């Protein structure tokens, strides 16, 4: 991992006089604003005005710029900052070290992948496993879920920073309880660059990760019980069921 001392110092300056956890989530919310897909230009302009109106705009931009620099190479400075300054291991919350995530990705998907293949992490945290998969092939479709909304926002930010496609879902992967999702992709600009964006939604039917109830799935012939076979054989009563 790259040296994060400058990032930590900039964040402390940004969060001065405020609770670190609140300041961190506010930082993520402001980072996500420009990348959200808006239905109208007016809505987009109102949101961007909200970003500019931040009283700590200069400090905010300085932190986000440093995060961008440290994110080169699919690194996770956001998750590192969260671990060191915010969570500090509370509730047993530790993210997989990046070298361990890299090893797991290499063992799980190998080097022979094709664009469009899917990778899923049902407890994605800040998205390190997905970033490790992207190091192998950035054109994979990456799917992650987490029960912690703040972790989901970190994973979305990491996907945006690296122009990756897929979905991050705020949900309980064990109970299949869905809260909201973030569908991520890119658009090609006139100069050929890819601009990342996300669409936020709350309908679980729009999610790739949410498991549909069985009764809504297509029924097959095997859904209907079949009748027992009746045979007449020597030594058995006629019509005896076997």
PDB file of C-alpha atoms in Angstrom:
ATOM      1  CA  UNK A   1       0.000   0.000   0.000  1.00  0.00           C
ATOM      2  CA  UNK A   2       1.187   3.484  -0.823  1.00  0.00           C
ATOM      3  CA  UNK A   3       2.016   6.044   1.853  1.00  0.00           C
ATOM      4  CA  UNK A   4      -1.287   7.393   3.195  1.00  0.00           C
ATOM      5  CA  UNK A   5       0.126   9.859   5.740  1.00  0.00           C
ATOM      6  CA  UNK A   6      -0.680  12.875   3.538  1.00  0.00           C
ATOM      7  CA  UNK A   7      -4.224  11.608   2.975  1.00  0.00           C
ATOM      8  CA  UNK A   8      -4.787  11.156   6.708  1.00  0.00           C
ATOM      9  CA  UNK A   9      -3.489  14.671   7.402  1.00  0.00           C
ATOM     10  CA  UNK A  10      -5.766  16.183   4.740  1.00  0.00           C
ATOM     11  CA  UNK A  11      -8.769  14.312   6.073  1.00  0.00           C
ATOM     12  CA  UNK A  12      -8.079  15.445   9.639  1.00  0.00           C
ATOM     13  CA  UNK A  13      -7.930  19.011   8.372  1.00  0.00           C
ATOM     14  CA  UNK A  14     -11.219  18.512   6.520  1.00  0.00           C
ATOM     15  CA  UNK A  15     -12.891  16.930   9.566  1.00  0.00           C
ATOM     16  CA  UNK A  16     -11.504  19.417  12.097  1.00  0.00           C
ATOM     17  CA  UNK A  17     -14.111  20.130  14.769  1.00  0.00           C
ATOM     18  CA  UNK A  18     -16.396  17.346  13.533  1.00  0.00           C
ATOM     19  CA  UNK A  19     -16.935  13.694  14.348  1.00  0.00           C
ATOM     20  CA  UNK A  20     -14.651  11.637  12.081  1.00  0.00           C
ATOM     21  CA  UNK A  21     -17.351   9.081  11.230  1.00  0.00           C
ATOM     22  CA  UNK A  22     -19.860  11.762  10.216  1.00  0.00           C
ATOM     23  CA  UNK A  23     -17.225  13.679   8.252  1.00  0.00           C
ATOM     24  CA  UNK A  24     -16.158  10.488   6.458  1.00  0.00           C
ATOM     25  CA  UNK A  25     -19.685   9.640   5.313  1.00  0.00           C
ATOM     26  CA  UNK A  26     -20.233  13.257   4.267  1.00  0.00           C
ATOM     27  CA  UNK A  27     -17.021  13.033   2.251  1.00  0.00           C
ATOM     28  CA  UNK A  28     -18.278   9.932   0.428  1.00  0.00           C
ATOM     29  CA  UNK A  29     -21.694  11.467  -0.233  1.00  0.00           C
ATOM     30  CA  UNK A  30     -20.114  14.540  -1.812  1.00  0.00           C
ATOM     31  CA  UNK A  31     -17.748  12.385  -3.856  1.00  0.00           C
ATOM     32  CA  UNK A  32     -20.658  10.387  -5.290  1.00  0.00           C
ATOM     33  CA  UNK A  33     -22.775  13.412  -6.265  1.00  0.00           C
ATOM     34  CA  UNK A  34     -21.139  14.249  -9.645  1.00  0.00           C
ATOM     35  CA  UNK A  35     -21.247  10.624 -10.829  1.00  0.00           C
ATOM     36  CA  UNK A  36     -24.942   9.973 -10.233  1.00  0.00           C
ATOM     37  CA  UNK A  37     -27.181   9.577 -13.275  1.00  0.00           C
ATOM     38  CA  UNK A  38     -29.845  12.290 -13.273  1.00  0.00           C
ATOM     39  CA  UNK A  39     -33.111  12.268 -15.185  1.00  0.00           C
ATOM     40  CA  UNK A  40     -32.914  15.981 -16.003  1.00  0.00           C
ATOM     41  CA  UNK A  41     -30.256  18.643 -16.450  1.00  0.00           C
ATOM     42  CA  UNK A  42     -31.949  20.799 -13.814  1.00  0.00           C
ATOM     43  CA  UNK A  43     -31.656  18.067 -11.201  1.00  0.00           C
ATOM     44  CA  UNK A  44     -27.991  17.622 -12.059  1.00  0.00           C
ATOM     45  CA  UNK A  45     -27.285  21.346 -11.761  1.00  0.00           C
ATOM     46  CA  UNK A  46     -29.015  21.522  -8.375  1.00  0.00           C
ATOM     47  CA  UNK A  47     -26.911  18.647  -7.083  1.00  0.00           C
ATOM     48  CA  UNK A  48     -23.651  20.125  -8.352  1.00  0.00           C
ATOM     49  CA  UNK A  49     -24.577  23.428  -6.720  1.00  0.00           C
ATOM     50  CA  UNK A  50     -24.908  21.502  -3.466  1.00  0.00           C
ATOM     51  CA  UNK A  51     -21.360  20.214  -3.943  1.00  0.00           C
ATOM     52  CA  UNK A  52     -19.953  23.699  -4.596  1.00  0.00           C
ATOM     53  CA  UNK A  53     -21.880  25.128  -1.628  1.00  0.00           C
ATOM     54  CA  UNK A  54     -19.929  22.955   0.805  1.00  0.00           C
ATOM     55  CA  UNK A  55     -18.263  25.334   3.263  1.00  0.00           C
ATOM     56  CA  UNK A  56     -15.173  23.139   3.306  1.00  0.00           C
ATOM     57  CA  UNK A  57     -14.964  22.818  -0.466  1.00  0.00           C
ATOM     58  CA  UNK A  58     -11.208  23.437  -0.702  1.00  0.00           C
ATOM     59  CA  UNK A  59     -10.402  20.827   1.961  1.00  0.00           C
ATOM     60  CA  UNK A  60     -12.883  18.429   0.374  1.00  0.00           C
ATOM     61  CA  UNK A  61     -11.283  18.740  -3.064  1.00  0.00           C
ATOM     62  CA  UNK A  62      -7.805  18.275  -1.547  1.00  0.00           C
ATOM     63  CA  UNK A  63      -8.843  15.007   0.130  1.00  0.00           C
ATOM     64  CA  UNK A  64     -10.594  13.690  -2.973  1.00  0.00           C
ATOM     65  CA  UNK A  65      -7.618  14.583  -5.177  1.00  0.00           C
ATOM     66  CA  UNK A  66      -5.263  12.647  -2.904  1.00  0.00           C
ATOM     67  CA  UNK A  67      -7.629   9.683  -2.898  1.00  0.00           C
ATOM     68  CA  UNK A  68      -7.568   9.759  -6.692  1.00  0.00           C
ATOM     69  CA  UNK A  69      -3.770   9.731  -6.745  1.00  0.00           C
ATOM     70  CA  UNK A  70      -3.520   6.836  -4.295  1.00  0.00           C
ATOM     71  CA  UNK A  71      -6.192   4.803  -6.096  1.00  0.00           C
ATOM     72  CA  UNK A  72      -3.972   4.296  -9.148  1.00  0.00           C
ATOM     73  CA  UNK A  73      -3.366   0.604  -9.729  1.00  0.00           C
ATOM     74  CA  UNK A  74      -6.662  -0.500  -8.137  1.00  0.00           C
ATOM     75  CA  UNK A  75      -5.528   0.413  -4.617  1.00  0.00           C
ATOM     76  CA  UNK A  76      -7.982   1.080  -1.762  1.00  0.00           C
ATOM     77  CA  UNK A  77      -6.988   4.225   0.170  1.00  0.00           C
ATOM     78  CA  UNK A  78     -10.623   4.829   1.123  1.00  0.00           C
ATOM     79  CA  UNK A  79     -10.869   1.499   2.935  1.00  0.00           C
ATOM     80  CA  UNK A  80      -7.488   2.033   4.581  1.00  0.00           C
ATOM     81  CA  UNK A  81      -8.539   5.446   5.880  1.00  0.00           C
ATOM     82  CA  UNK A  82     -11.794   3.978   7.182  1.00  0.00           C
ATOM     83  CA  UNK A  83      -9.971   1.181   9.018  1.00  0.00           C
ATOM     84  CA  UNK A  84      -7.311   3.411  10.561  1.00  0.00           C
ATOM     85  CA  UNK A  85      -9.339   6.487  11.475  1.00  0.00           C
ATOM     86  CA  UNK A  86     -12.998   5.443  11.701  1.00  0.00           C
ATOM     87  CA  UNK A  87     -13.792   1.817  12.527  1.00  0.00           C
ATOM     88  CA  UNK A  88     -10.527   0.811  14.232  1.00  0.00           C
ATOM     89  CA  UNK A  89     -11.742  -2.782  14.236  1.00  0.00           C
ATOM     90  CA  UNK A  90     -14.997  -2.064  16.056  1.00  0.00           C
ATOM     91  CA  UNK A  91     -17.568  -4.885  15.889  1.00  0.00           C
ATOM     92  CA  UNK A  92     -14.849  -7.114  14.426  1.00  0.00           C
ATOM     93  CA  UNK A  93     -14.859  -5.201  11.149  1.00  0.00           C
ATOM     94  CA  UNK A  94     -11.579  -5.775   9.327  1.00  0.00           C
ATOM     95  CA  UNK A  95     -11.106  -5.712   5.559  1.00  0.00           C
ATOM     96  CA  UNK A  96      -8.971  -8.306   3.802  1.00  0.00           C
ATOM     97  CA  UNK A  97      -5.395  -7.026   3.320  1.00  0.00           C
ATOM     98  CA  UNK A  98      -4.832  -6.117  -0.312  1.00  0.00           C
ATOM     99  CA  UNK A  99      -2.134  -8.753  -0.872  1.00  0.00           C
ATOM    100  CA  UNK A 100      -4.477 -11.431   0.540  1.00  0.00           C
ATOM    101  CA  UNK A 101      -7.303 -10.201  -1.700  1.00  0.00           C
ATOM    102  CA  UNK A 102      -4.933 -10.419  -4.655  1.00  0.00           C
ATOM    103  CA  UNK A 103      -3.998 -14.008  -3.805  1.00  0.00           C
ATOM    104  CA  UNK A 104      -7.627 -15.069  -3.424  1.00  0.00           C
ATOM    105  CA  UNK A 105      -8.557 -13.443  -6.740  1.00  0.00           C
ATOM    106  CA  UNK A 106      -5.664 -15.182  -8.502  1.00  0.00           C
ATOM    107  CA  UNK A 107      -6.713 -18.564  -7.082  1.00  0.00           C
ATOM    108  CA  UNK A 108     -10.434 -18.068  -7.706  1.00  0.00           C
ATOM    109  CA  UNK A 109     -10.501 -16.664 -11.236  1.00  0.00           C
ATOM    110  CA  UNK A 110      -6.989 -17.208 -12.560  1.00  0.00           C
ATOM    111  CA  UNK A 111      -5.490 -15.348 -15.489  1.00  0.00           C
ATOM    112  CA  UNK A 112      -7.637 -16.748 -18.311  1.00  0.00           C
ATOM    113  CA  UNK A 113     -10.727 -14.590 -18.012  1.00  0.00           C
ATOM    114  CA  UNK A 114     -12.880 -13.015 -20.684  1.00  0.00           C
ATOM    115  CA  UNK A 115     -14.527  -9.578 -20.734  1.00  0.00           C
ATOM    116  CA  UNK A 116     -18.070  -9.764 -19.402  1.00  0.00           C
ATOM    117  CA  UNK A 117     -17.469 -12.667 -17.032  1.00  0.00           C
ATOM    118  CA  UNK A 118     -18.917 -12.042 -13.574  1.00  0.00           C
ATOM    119  CA  UNK A 119     -17.286 -11.898 -10.153  1.00  0.00           C
ATOM    120  CA  UNK A 120     -19.356 -11.665  -6.974  1.00  0.00           C
ATOM    121  CA  UNK A 121     -18.421 -10.863  -3.374  1.00  0.00           C
ATOM    122  CA  UNK A 122     -21.488 -11.224  -1.071  1.00  0.00           C
ATOM    123  CA  UNK A 123     -19.751  -9.380   1.793  1.00  0.00           C
ATOM    124  CA  UNK A 124     -17.684  -6.881  -0.184  1.00  0.00           C
ATOM    125  CA  UNK A 125     -16.715  -4.277   2.445  1.00  0.00           C
ATOM    126  CA  UNK A 126     -14.908  -1.479   0.614  1.00  0.00           C
ATOM    127  CA  UNK A 127     -14.664  -3.626  -2.528  1.00  0.00           C
ATOM    128  CA  UNK A 128     -11.087  -4.909  -2.222  1.00  0.00           C
ATOM    129  CA  UNK A 129     -11.869  -8.345  -3.647  1.00  0.00           C
ATOM    130  CA  UNK A 130     -13.528  -6.700  -6.638  1.00  0.00           C
ATOM    131  CA  UNK A 131     -10.526  -4.413  -7.134  1.00  0.00           C
ATOM    132  CA  UNK A 132      -8.234  -7.441  -6.955  1.00  0.00           C
ATOM    133  CA  UNK A 133     -10.302  -9.118  -9.685  1.00  0.00           C
ATOM    134  CA  UNK A 134     -10.121  -5.940 -11.767  1.00  0.00           C
ATOM    135  CA  UNK A 135      -6.328  -6.035 -11.555  1.00  0.00           C
ATOM    136  CA  UNK A 136      -6.493  -9.311 -13.462  1.00  0.00           C
ATOM    137  CA  UNK A 137      -9.104  -8.136 -15.971  1.00  0.00           C
ATOM    138  CA  UNK A 138     -10.722  -4.698 -15.664  1.00  0.00           C
ATOM    139  CA  UNK A 139     -13.455  -5.679 -18.131  1.00  0.00           C
ATOM    140  CA  UNK A 140     -15.112  -8.169 -15.788  1.00  0.00           C
ATOM    141  CA  UNK A 141     -18.599  -7.437 -14.460  1.00  0.00           C
ATOM    142  CA  UNK A 142     -18.184  -6.941 -10.727  1.00  0.00           C
ATOM    143  CA  UNK A 143     -20.949  -7.524  -8.190  1.00  0.00           C
ATOM    144  CA  UNK A 144     -20.738  -6.863  -4.474  1.00  0.00           C
ATOM    145  CA  UNK A 145     -23.138  -6.747  -1.538  1.00  0.00           C
ATOM    146  CA  UNK A 146     -22.810  -5.632   2.060  1.00  0.00           C
ATOM    147  CA  UNK A 147     -25.168  -5.115   4.989  1.00  0.00           C
ATOM    148  CA  UNK A 148     -23.314  -1.901   5.948  1.00  0.00           C
ATOM    149  CA  UNK A 149     -24.431   1.067   3.817  1.00  0.00           C
ATOM    150  CA  UNK A 150     -21.179   2.939   4.451  1.00  0.00           C
ATOM    151  CA  UNK A 151     -19.199  -0.024   3.105  1.00  0.00           C
ATOM    152  CA  UNK A 152     -21.423  -0.032   0.020  1.00  0.00           C
ATOM    153  CA  UNK A 153     -20.671   3.645  -0.583  1.00  0.00           C
ATOM    154  CA  UNK A 154     -16.927   2.930  -0.289  1.00  0.00           C
ATOM    155  CA  UNK A 155     -17.226   0.093  -2.795  1.00  0.00           C
ATOM    156  CA  UNK A 156     -19.202   2.299  -5.195  1.00  0.00           C
ATOM    157  CA  UNK A 157     -16.551   5.023  -4.895  1.00  0.00           C
ATOM    158  CA  UNK A 158     -13.785   2.514  -5.646  1.00  0.00           C
ATOM    159  CA  UNK A 159     -15.671   1.226  -8.690  1.00  0.00           C
ATOM    160  CA  UNK A 160     -16.141   4.784  -9.970  1.00  0.00           C
ATOM    161  CA  UNK A 161     -12.500   5.714  -9.391  1.00  0.00           C
ATOM    162  CA  UNK A 162     -11.474   2.842 -11.641  1.00  0.00           C
ATOM    163  CA  UNK A 163     -14.307   3.093 -14.214  1.00  0.00           C
ATOM    164  CA  UNK A 164     -15.550  -0.428 -13.455  1.00  0.00           C
ATOM    165  CA  UNK A 165     -18.947  -1.900 -14.322  1.00  0.00           C
ATOM    166  CA  UNK A 166     -21.358  -3.982 -12.269  1.00  0.00           C
ATOM    167  CA  UNK A 167     -23.519  -3.514  -9.192  1.00  0.00           C
ATOM    168  CA  UNK A 168     -23.130  -2.859  -5.483  1.00  0.00           C
ATOM    169  CA  UNK A 169     -26.140  -3.808  -3.353  1.00  0.00           C
ATOM    170  CA  UNK A 170     -26.950  -2.699   0.165  1.00  0.00           C
ATOM    171  CA  UNK A 171     -28.522  -5.925   1.366  1.00  0.00           C
ATOM    172  CA  UNK A 172     -28.282  -8.811   3.800  1.00  0.00           C
ATOM    173  CA  UNK A 173     -26.860 -11.612   1.677  1.00  0.00           C
ATOM    174  CA  UNK A 174     -27.914 -14.279   4.216  1.00  0.00           C
ATOM    175  CA  UNK A 175     -31.573 -13.311   4.628  1.00  0.00           C
ATOM    176  CA  UNK A 176     -31.845 -11.879   1.075  1.00  0.00           C
ATOM    177  CA  UNK A 177     -33.219  -8.612   2.484  1.00  0.00           C
ATOM    178  CA  UNK A 178     -32.654  -5.858  -0.084  1.00  0.00           C
ATOM    179  CA  UNK A 179     -32.460  -2.148   0.759  1.00  0.00           C
ATOM    180  CA  UNK A 180     -30.988  -0.352  -2.258  1.00  0.00           C
ATOM    181  CA  UNK A 181     -28.630  -0.887  -5.151  1.00  0.00           C
ATOM    182  CA  UNK A 182     -26.095   0.989  -7.240  1.00  0.00           C
ATOM    183  CA  UNK A 183     -25.737  -0.044 -10.888  1.00  0.00           C
ATOM    184  CA  UNK A 184     -22.419   1.137 -12.341  1.00  0.00           C
ATOM    185  CA  UNK A 185     -21.208   1.643 -15.877  1.00  0.00           C
ATOM    186  CA  UNK A 186     -19.397   4.064 -18.174  1.00  0.00           C
ATOM    187  CA  UNK A 187     -20.295   6.264 -21.120  1.00  0.00           C
ATOM    188  CA  UNK A 188     -17.864   7.072 -23.914  1.00  0.00           C
ATOM    189  CA  UNK A 189     -17.226  10.774 -24.353  1.00  0.00           C
ATOM    190  CA  UNK A 190     -16.462  12.491 -27.676  1.00  0.00           C
ATOM    191  CA  UNK A 191     -12.709  12.320 -27.081  1.00  0.00           C
ATOM    192  CA  UNK A 192     -12.863   8.565 -26.443  1.00  0.00           C
ATOM    193  CA  UNK A 193     -12.551   8.683 -22.655  1.00  0.00           C
ATOM    194  CA  UNK A 194     -14.886   6.631 -20.495  1.00  0.00           C
ATOM    195  CA  UNK A 195     -16.856   8.573 -17.883  1.00  0.00           C
ATOM    196  CA  UNK A 196     -18.134   6.447 -14.979  1.00  0.00           C
ATOM    197  CA  UNK A 197     -21.631   6.829 -13.582  1.00  0.00           C
ATOM    198  CA  UNK A 198     -24.057   5.030 -11.293  1.00  0.00           C
ATOM    199  CA  UNK A 199     -27.819   4.638 -11.072  1.00  0.00           C
ATOM    200  CA  UNK A 200     -29.332   4.276  -7.606  1.00  0.00           C
ATOM    201  CA  UNK A 201     -32.476   2.157  -7.218  1.00  0.00           C
ATOM    202  CA  UNK A 202     -34.589   0.596  -4.468  1.00  0.00           C
ATOM    203  CA  UNK A 203     -36.630  -1.987  -6.394  1.00  0.00           C
ATOM    204  CA  UNK A 204     -35.046  -5.412  -5.734  1.00  0.00           C
ATOM    205  CA  UNK A 205     -36.376  -6.640  -9.081  1.00  0.00           C
ATOM    206  CA  UNK A 206     -33.757  -4.417 -10.758  1.00  0.00           C
ATOM    207  CA  UNK A 207     -30.922  -6.104  -8.886  1.00  0.00           C
ATOM    208  CA  UNK A 208     -28.793  -8.902 -10.259  1.00  0.00           C
ATOM    209  CA  UNK A 209     -27.816  -9.922  -6.726  1.00  0.00           C
ATOM    210  CA  UNK A 210     -31.250 -10.205  -5.133  1.00  0.00           C
ATOM    211  CA  UNK A 211     -32.570 -13.778  -5.300  1.00  0.00           C
ATOM    212  CA  UNK A 212     -36.114 -13.980  -6.666  1.00  0.00           C
ATOM    213  CA  UNK A 213     -38.699 -15.959  -4.672  1.00  0.00           C
ATOM    214  CA  UNK A 214     -39.078 -19.466  -6.054  1.00  0.00           C
ATOM    215  CA  UNK A 215     -42.784 -19.041  -6.837  1.00  0.00           C
ATOM    216  CA  UNK A 216     -41.976 -16.299  -9.345  1.00  0.00           C
ATOM    217  CA  UNK A 217     -39.609 -18.504 -11.314  1.00  0.00           C
ATOM    218  CA  UNK A 218     -40.677 -20.338 -14.469  1.00  0.00           C
ATOM    219  CA  UNK A 219     -42.413 -23.613 -13.688  1.00  0.00           C
ATOM    220  CA  UNK A 220     -41.293 -26.807 -15.365  1.00  0.00           C
ATOM    221  CA  UNK A 221     -42.887 -30.216 -15.845  1.00  0.00           C
ATOM    222  CA  UNK A 222     -41.109 -31.418 -12.718  1.00  0.00           C
ATOM    223  CA  UNK A 223     -43.212 -29.050 -10.586  1.00  0.00           C
ATOM    224  CA  UNK A 224     -46.210 -31.392 -11.040  1.00  0.00           C
ATOM    225  CA  UNK A 225     -46.101 -34.635  -9.002  1.00  0.00           C
ATOM    226  CA  UNK A 226     -46.262 -37.634 -11.226  1.00  0.00           C
ATOM    227  CA  UNK A 227     -48.644 -40.536 -10.784  1.00  0.00           C
ATOM    228  CA  UNK A 228     -47.298 -43.803  -9.366  1.00  0.00           C
ATOM    229  CA  UNK A 229     -46.737 -46.617 -11.852  1.00  0.00           C
ATOM    230  CA  UNK A 230     -48.933 -49.697 -11.532  1.00  0.00           C
ATOM    231  CA  UNK A 231     -47.694 -53.053 -12.752  1.00  0.00           C
ATOM    232  CA  UNK A 232     -49.144 -56.555 -12.777  1.00  0.00           C
ATOM    233  CA  UNK A 233     -46.472 -59.144 -12.089  1.00  0.00           C
ATOM    234  CA  UNK A 234     -46.454 -62.788 -10.978  1.00  0.00           C
ATOM    235  CA  UNK A 235     -46.475 -63.104  -7.234  1.00  0.00           C
ATOM    236  CA  UNK A 236     -48.024 -59.661  -6.715  1.00  0.00           C
ATOM    237  CA  UNK A 237     -51.603 -58.572  -6.432  1.00  0.00           C
ATOM    238  CA  UNK A 238     -53.017 -57.000  -9.570  1.00  0.00           C
ATOM    239  CA  UNK A 239     -52.574 -53.243  -9.535  1.00  0.00           C
ATOM    240  CA  UNK A 240     -50.177 -53.253  -6.587  1.00  0.00           C
ATOM    241  CA  UNK A 241     -48.177 -50.041  -6.465  1.00  0.00           C
ATOM    242  CA  UNK A 242     -44.425 -50.373  -6.670  1.00  0.00           C
TER     243      UNK A 242
END
